[in-house]
Short mmCIF file of C-alpha atoms and ligand atoms in Angstrom, two decimals:
data_model
loop_
_atom_site.label_atom_id
_atom_site.label_comp_id
_atom_site.label_asym_id
_atom_site.label_seq_id
_atom_site.Cartn_x
_atom_site.Cartn_y
_atom_site.Cartn_z
CA MET A 5 21.30 -0.93 3.24
CA ASP A 6 20.04 1.48 5.87
CA CYS A 7 16.42 2.47 6.31
CA GLN A 8 16.91 5.93 4.89
CA LYS A 9 18.18 4.52 1.61
CA PHE A 10 15.48 1.84 1.58
CA PHE A 11 12.68 4.39 1.94
CA GLN A 12 14.28 6.77 -0.57
CA GLN A 13 14.32 3.96 -3.17
CA LEU A 14 10.70 3.15 -2.37
CA TRP A 15 9.71 6.82 -2.64
CA ASP A 16 11.48 7.24 -6.00
CA ASP A 17 9.70 4.19 -7.42
CA TYR A 18 6.34 5.11 -5.89
CA THR A 19 6.33 8.70 -7.15
CA GLN A 20 7.10 7.53 -10.69
CA LEU A 21 3.92 5.47 -10.60
CA THR A 22 2.02 7.99 -8.50
CA PRO A 23 2.72 11.58 -9.61
CA GLN A 24 -0.05 12.83 -7.29
CA ALA A 25 2.10 11.87 -4.29
CA LYS A 26 4.90 14.28 -5.22
CA TYR A 27 2.35 17.01 -5.83
CA ILE A 28 0.52 16.39 -2.53
CA HIS A 29 3.80 16.22 -0.61
CA GLN A 30 4.69 19.60 -2.09
CA ILE A 31 1.31 21.13 -1.18
CA PHE A 32 1.79 20.27 2.49
CA ALA A 33 5.49 21.22 2.52
CA ASP A 34 4.66 24.60 0.92
CA ASP A 35 2.15 25.20 3.71
CA GLY A 36 5.00 25.04 6.22
CA ASN A 37 4.71 21.42 7.28
CA ARG A 38 7.40 18.89 8.06
CA ILE A 39 6.28 15.68 6.33
CA VAL A 40 6.71 12.51 8.39
CA ASN A 41 5.88 9.09 6.95
CA ASP A 42 3.52 7.15 9.25
CA HIS A 43 3.75 3.89 7.30
CA VAL A 44 4.18 2.24 3.93
CA ALA A 45 2.18 -0.74 2.72
CA PHE A 46 3.13 -3.67 0.52
CA ARG A 47 0.91 -6.21 -1.21
CA THR A 48 1.79 -9.70 -2.40
CA PHE A 49 0.50 -13.23 -3.03
CA ASN A 50 0.88 -15.96 -0.37
CA ILE A 51 2.95 -18.04 -2.79
CA LYS A 52 6.65 -18.76 -2.33
CA PRO A 53 9.07 -17.11 -2.91
CA ILE A 54 7.15 -13.83 -2.64
CA ASP A 55 4.85 -14.53 0.33
CA ILE A 56 5.20 -12.54 3.56
CA GLY A 57 7.18 -15.36 5.18
CA SER A 58 9.76 -15.35 2.38
CA LEU A 59 10.16 -11.57 2.12
CA SER A 60 9.94 -10.57 5.79
CA PRO A 61 13.62 -11.43 6.57
CA ILE A 62 14.52 -8.34 4.51
CA LEU A 63 12.44 -6.20 6.86
CA LEU A 64 13.95 -7.89 9.92
CA ASN A 65 17.44 -7.16 8.56
CA LEU A 66 16.50 -3.50 8.29
CA GLY A 67 15.70 -3.51 12.02
CA TYR A 68 11.97 -4.24 11.89
CA ARG A 69 10.12 -6.69 14.10
CA PRO A 70 6.63 -8.14 13.65
CA PHE A 71 4.10 -6.23 15.72
CA SER A 72 0.63 -7.58 15.01
CA PRO A 73 -1.19 -9.94 12.61
CA TYR A 74 -4.44 -9.02 10.86
CA GLN A 75 -7.08 -10.97 8.94
CA PHE A 76 -9.40 -9.71 6.21
CA GLU A 77 -11.73 -12.63 5.60
CA GLU A 78 -13.88 -11.08 2.91
CA LYS A 79 -10.89 -9.81 0.93
CA LYS A 80 -9.05 -13.12 1.52
CA LEU A 81 -6.01 -11.40 2.98
CA ASN A 82 -3.56 -11.98 5.80
CA ALA A 83 -1.43 -9.09 6.99
CA TRP A 84 1.30 -8.22 9.46
CA SER A 85 2.42 -4.88 10.76
CA TYR A 86 6.07 -4.23 11.61
CA LEU A 87 7.64 -1.67 13.90
CA HIS A 88 11.25 -0.52 13.83
CA ASP A 89 13.43 -0.42 16.94
CA ASP A 90 13.97 3.25 16.09
CA PRO A 91 10.53 4.86 16.56
CA ALA A 92 11.48 7.57 14.04
CA GLN A 93 11.23 4.97 11.25
CA PRO A 94 7.87 4.44 9.54
CA ARG A 95 5.70 1.45 10.35
CA VAL A 96 5.29 -1.22 7.66
CA PHE A 97 1.98 -2.89 6.79
CA PHE A 98 2.41 -6.03 4.67
CA SER A 99 -0.55 -8.00 3.31
CA GLU A 100 -0.80 -11.14 1.16
CA LEU A 101 -3.67 -12.66 -0.81
CA LYS A 102 -4.70 -16.19 0.19
CA VAL A 103 -4.60 -17.43 -3.38
CA GLN A 104 -6.02 -20.88 -2.51
CA GLU A 105 -9.34 -19.19 -1.66
CA LEU A 106 -9.88 -17.92 -5.23
CA SER A 107 -11.55 -19.88 -8.05
CA SER A 108 -9.44 -22.42 -9.98
CA PRO A 109 -9.12 -20.20 -13.08
CA ALA A 110 -7.91 -17.25 -10.99
CA GLN A 111 -5.51 -19.48 -9.04
CA ALA A 112 -4.09 -20.85 -12.28
CA ILE A 113 -3.38 -17.34 -13.58
CA ILE A 114 -1.61 -16.31 -10.38
CA ARG A 115 0.38 -19.54 -10.06
CA LYS A 116 1.58 -19.12 -13.66
CA LEU A 117 2.86 -15.62 -12.79
CA CYS A 118 4.55 -16.76 -9.58
CA GLN A 119 6.34 -19.60 -11.39
CA GLN A 120 8.30 -16.97 -13.30
CA VAL A 121 9.80 -15.38 -10.17
CA ASP A 122 13.57 -15.69 -9.92
CA GLU A 123 14.04 -16.86 -6.34
CA SER A 124 17.50 -15.28 -6.11
CA ALA A 125 15.96 -11.81 -6.64
CA THR A 126 13.83 -12.19 -3.54
CA HIS A 127 16.66 -11.88 -1.02
CA ALA A 128 17.62 -8.29 -1.83
CA GLU A 129 15.88 -5.15 -0.58
CA SER A 130 15.31 -4.17 -4.21
CA ILE A 131 12.58 -6.82 -4.51
CA PHE A 132 10.30 -4.24 -2.83
CA TRP A 133 10.63 -1.85 -5.77
CA SER A 134 11.20 -4.43 -8.51
CA GLY A 135 7.69 -4.39 -9.98
CA ARG A 136 6.42 -7.42 -11.88
CA GLN A 137 8.62 -10.49 -11.58
CA TRP A 138 6.62 -11.94 -14.47
CA THR A 139 5.42 -11.07 -17.95
CA THR A 140 2.33 -8.87 -17.96
CA PRO A 141 -0.88 -10.91 -17.82
CA SER A 142 -3.24 -10.70 -20.76
CA TRP A 143 -6.14 -8.26 -20.53
CA GLN A 144 -8.51 -11.20 -20.27
CA GLU A 145 -6.51 -12.67 -17.38
CA TYR A 146 -6.44 -9.28 -15.68
CA LYS A 147 -10.23 -9.00 -16.01
CA THR A 148 -10.71 -12.53 -14.66
CA LEU A 149 -8.71 -11.57 -11.57
CA LEU A 150 -10.45 -8.19 -11.25
CA ALA A 151 -13.88 -9.83 -11.20
CA GLU A 152 -12.87 -11.83 -8.11
CA SER A 153 -10.30 -9.74 -6.33
CA GLU A 154 -9.31 -6.19 -7.16
CA TYR A 155 -6.23 -6.83 -5.00
CA ALA A 156 -5.21 -9.83 -7.14
CA ALA A 157 -5.51 -7.81 -10.34
CA TRP A 158 -3.44 -5.00 -8.83
CA VAL A 159 -0.55 -7.26 -7.77
CA ALA A 160 -0.62 -9.12 -11.11
CA ALA A 161 -0.34 -5.89 -13.12
CA ILE A 162 1.80 -3.72 -10.82
CA GLY A 163 3.97 -6.33 -9.11
CA LEU A 164 6.04 -5.83 -5.99
CA ARG A 165 6.15 -2.12 -5.29
CA VAL A 166 5.04 0.05 -2.42
CA ASN A 167 1.25 0.45 -2.47
CA HIS A 168 1.14 3.71 -0.52
CA PHE A 169 3.05 6.14 1.64
CA THR A 170 1.21 7.85 4.50
CA ILE A 171 1.51 11.37 5.82
CA SER A 172 1.50 11.44 9.63
CA VAL A 173 -1.24 13.94 10.46
CA ASN A 174 0.09 14.10 14.04
CA HIS A 175 3.19 15.90 12.71
CA LEU A 176 1.32 18.54 10.66
CA LYS A 177 0.97 22.07 12.03
CA ASP A 178 -2.81 21.63 12.01
CA ASP A 179 -2.81 18.06 13.27
CA ASN A 180 -6.30 17.06 12.14
CA LEU A 181 -7.84 15.44 9.09
CA ASP A 182 -10.20 18.39 8.49
CA TYR A 183 -7.17 20.48 7.56
CA VAL A 184 -5.84 17.69 5.30
CA ILE A 185 -9.15 17.15 3.52
CA LYS A 186 -9.70 20.87 2.99
CA LYS A 187 -6.25 21.14 1.38
CA LEU A 188 -6.80 18.09 -0.84
CA LYS A 189 -10.24 19.27 -1.93
CA SER A 190 -8.96 22.72 -2.84
CA ALA A 191 -6.31 21.02 -4.99
CA ASN A 192 -9.00 18.86 -6.67
CA ILE A 193 -7.46 15.59 -5.49
CA PRO A 194 -10.06 12.78 -5.65
CA LEU A 195 -10.54 10.95 -2.34
CA ASN A 196 -11.55 7.40 -1.50
CA LYS A 197 -15.09 7.73 -0.12
CA ILE A 198 -15.65 4.05 0.73
CA GLY A 199 -16.30 3.83 4.46
CA GLY A 200 -16.56 7.65 4.59
CA ILE A 201 -13.86 10.16 3.74
CA VAL A 202 -12.52 9.76 7.29
CA LYS A 203 -12.23 6.11 8.32
CA GLY A 204 -12.20 5.37 12.04
CA ASP A 205 -12.56 7.75 14.95
CA LYS A 206 -10.90 8.84 18.16
CA ASN A 207 -12.36 5.85 20.04
CA SER A 208 -10.63 3.38 17.71
CA LEU A 209 -7.42 5.45 18.21
CA LEU A 210 -6.76 5.77 14.46
CA GLU A 211 -8.34 8.02 11.83
CA GLN A 212 -7.36 7.64 8.20
CA SER A 213 -8.16 9.12 4.80
CA SER A 214 -6.74 8.29 1.41
CA THR A 215 -6.75 9.54 -2.14
CA LEU A 216 -8.00 7.53 -5.07
CA ALA A 217 -5.07 5.86 -6.82
CA ASP A 218 -3.49 7.44 -9.88
CA GLN A 219 -3.93 5.63 -13.16
CA GLN A 220 -1.34 4.63 -15.72
CA ASP A 221 -1.33 2.88 -19.10
CA VAL A 222 -0.18 -0.73 -19.03
CA ILE A 223 0.44 -2.78 -22.14
CA PHE A 224 -0.99 -6.24 -21.51
CA TYR A 225 0.46 -9.48 -22.87
CA ASP A 226 -1.72 -9.49 -25.94
CA GLY A 227 -0.71 -5.91 -26.79
CA ASP A 228 -3.86 -4.26 -25.47
CA LYS A 229 -3.22 -0.98 -23.68
CA HIS A 230 -5.44 -0.06 -20.74
CA LYS A 231 -5.36 2.46 -17.92
CA ILE A 232 -5.19 0.80 -14.52
CA SER A 233 -4.89 2.00 -10.94
CA THR A 234 -1.39 2.41 -9.56
CA CYS A 235 -0.91 3.80 -6.04
CA TYR A 236 -2.41 6.35 -3.68
CA TYR A 237 -1.46 8.55 -0.73
CA GLU A 238 -2.80 8.02 2.78
CA PHE A 239 -3.13 10.27 5.85
CA ALA A 240 -3.16 8.89 9.40
CA LYS A 241 -3.94 10.51 12.72
CA ARG A 242 -3.06 8.42 15.79
CA TYR A 243 -4.39 8.93 19.31
CA THR A 244 -3.02 7.94 22.69
CA ASP A 245 -4.66 5.06 24.56
CA SER A 246 -5.94 5.17 28.16
CA SER A 247 -2.42 4.52 29.46
CA GLY A 248 -1.03 7.45 27.49
CA HIS A 249 0.73 5.46 24.75
CA LEU A 250 0.38 6.47 21.12
CA TYR A 251 -1.56 3.77 19.25
CA GLN A 252 0.82 1.83 16.99
CA GLY A 253 -1.51 -0.67 15.34
CA PHE A 254 -3.91 -0.72 12.42
CA VAL A 255 -7.70 -0.90 12.62
CA PRO A 256 -9.01 -3.68 10.32
CA ALA A 257 -12.30 -1.86 9.61
CA ASN A 258 -10.35 1.21 8.41
CA ALA A 259 -7.88 -0.86 6.38
CA ASN A 260 -10.75 -2.73 4.79
CA SER A 261 -12.02 0.58 3.34
CA ILE A 262 -8.53 1.88 2.51
CA PHE A 263 -7.93 -1.17 0.27
CA HIS A 264 -10.61 0.26 -2.06
CA SER A 265 -8.36 3.20 -2.94
CA THR A 266 -7.05 1.23 -5.92
CA ASP A 267 -10.51 0.21 -7.11
CA GLN A 268 -10.87 1.98 -10.44
CA ARG A 269 -14.59 1.26 -10.43
CA GLN A 270 -14.75 4.26 -8.06
CA HIS A 271 -13.56 6.63 -10.81
NI1 LIG B 325 -2.13 2.36 5.05
#
């Protein structure tokens, strides 16, 4: 599979879960912009066979190479960013929850889900848009996870799917976040305000904003139906460093705030 097909599949899956993304994409395209994807992000648990180590060979086969590791102590996450040999391809940001750092009840719920994963499904690209590899948790289990880790609850209910696409602000005709935010506000798109509407600054070489995730009904194991957060859209403006190279990394302080875009307690 080539990258173009891979990202098309991801986009098709993502926009089904996240109708706002199609709408926002259209708003910027209608304003005369060429939309370039800065990066996509994936979330998972650090449990085989769906941990970063098990799934990253798929990215390497697509031409990606690991670029930089990241740690989010408070959120109990490890992450890696990946760059493609072809700089026209989007970056990939892949994080995993350190499940062993959660309480025993939360660990038990997650381990029960991961036991259901069919290992043979984890070697194909399609694992990245396959959704839950397990039966839906019960509402009670979901709430137990949510109380400890919003990230854990999201992965348990949504599964393996892209968490967000990102519009490259550098490629917009007005290449600044003020323009982006004005457009989003006039379209009444709710934004993630944690850490400020704009996260980061020119000195950190990366400025980012994100929407609040869409919500969708999920039927939980016990038959209860509840609206939960799905995915959101991000916007990234990159600056050049002192040697004139465009910054390629991610800023942990920004990412830490961006993770809150799926926190439905913000609604
Ligand atoms: Ni991102």
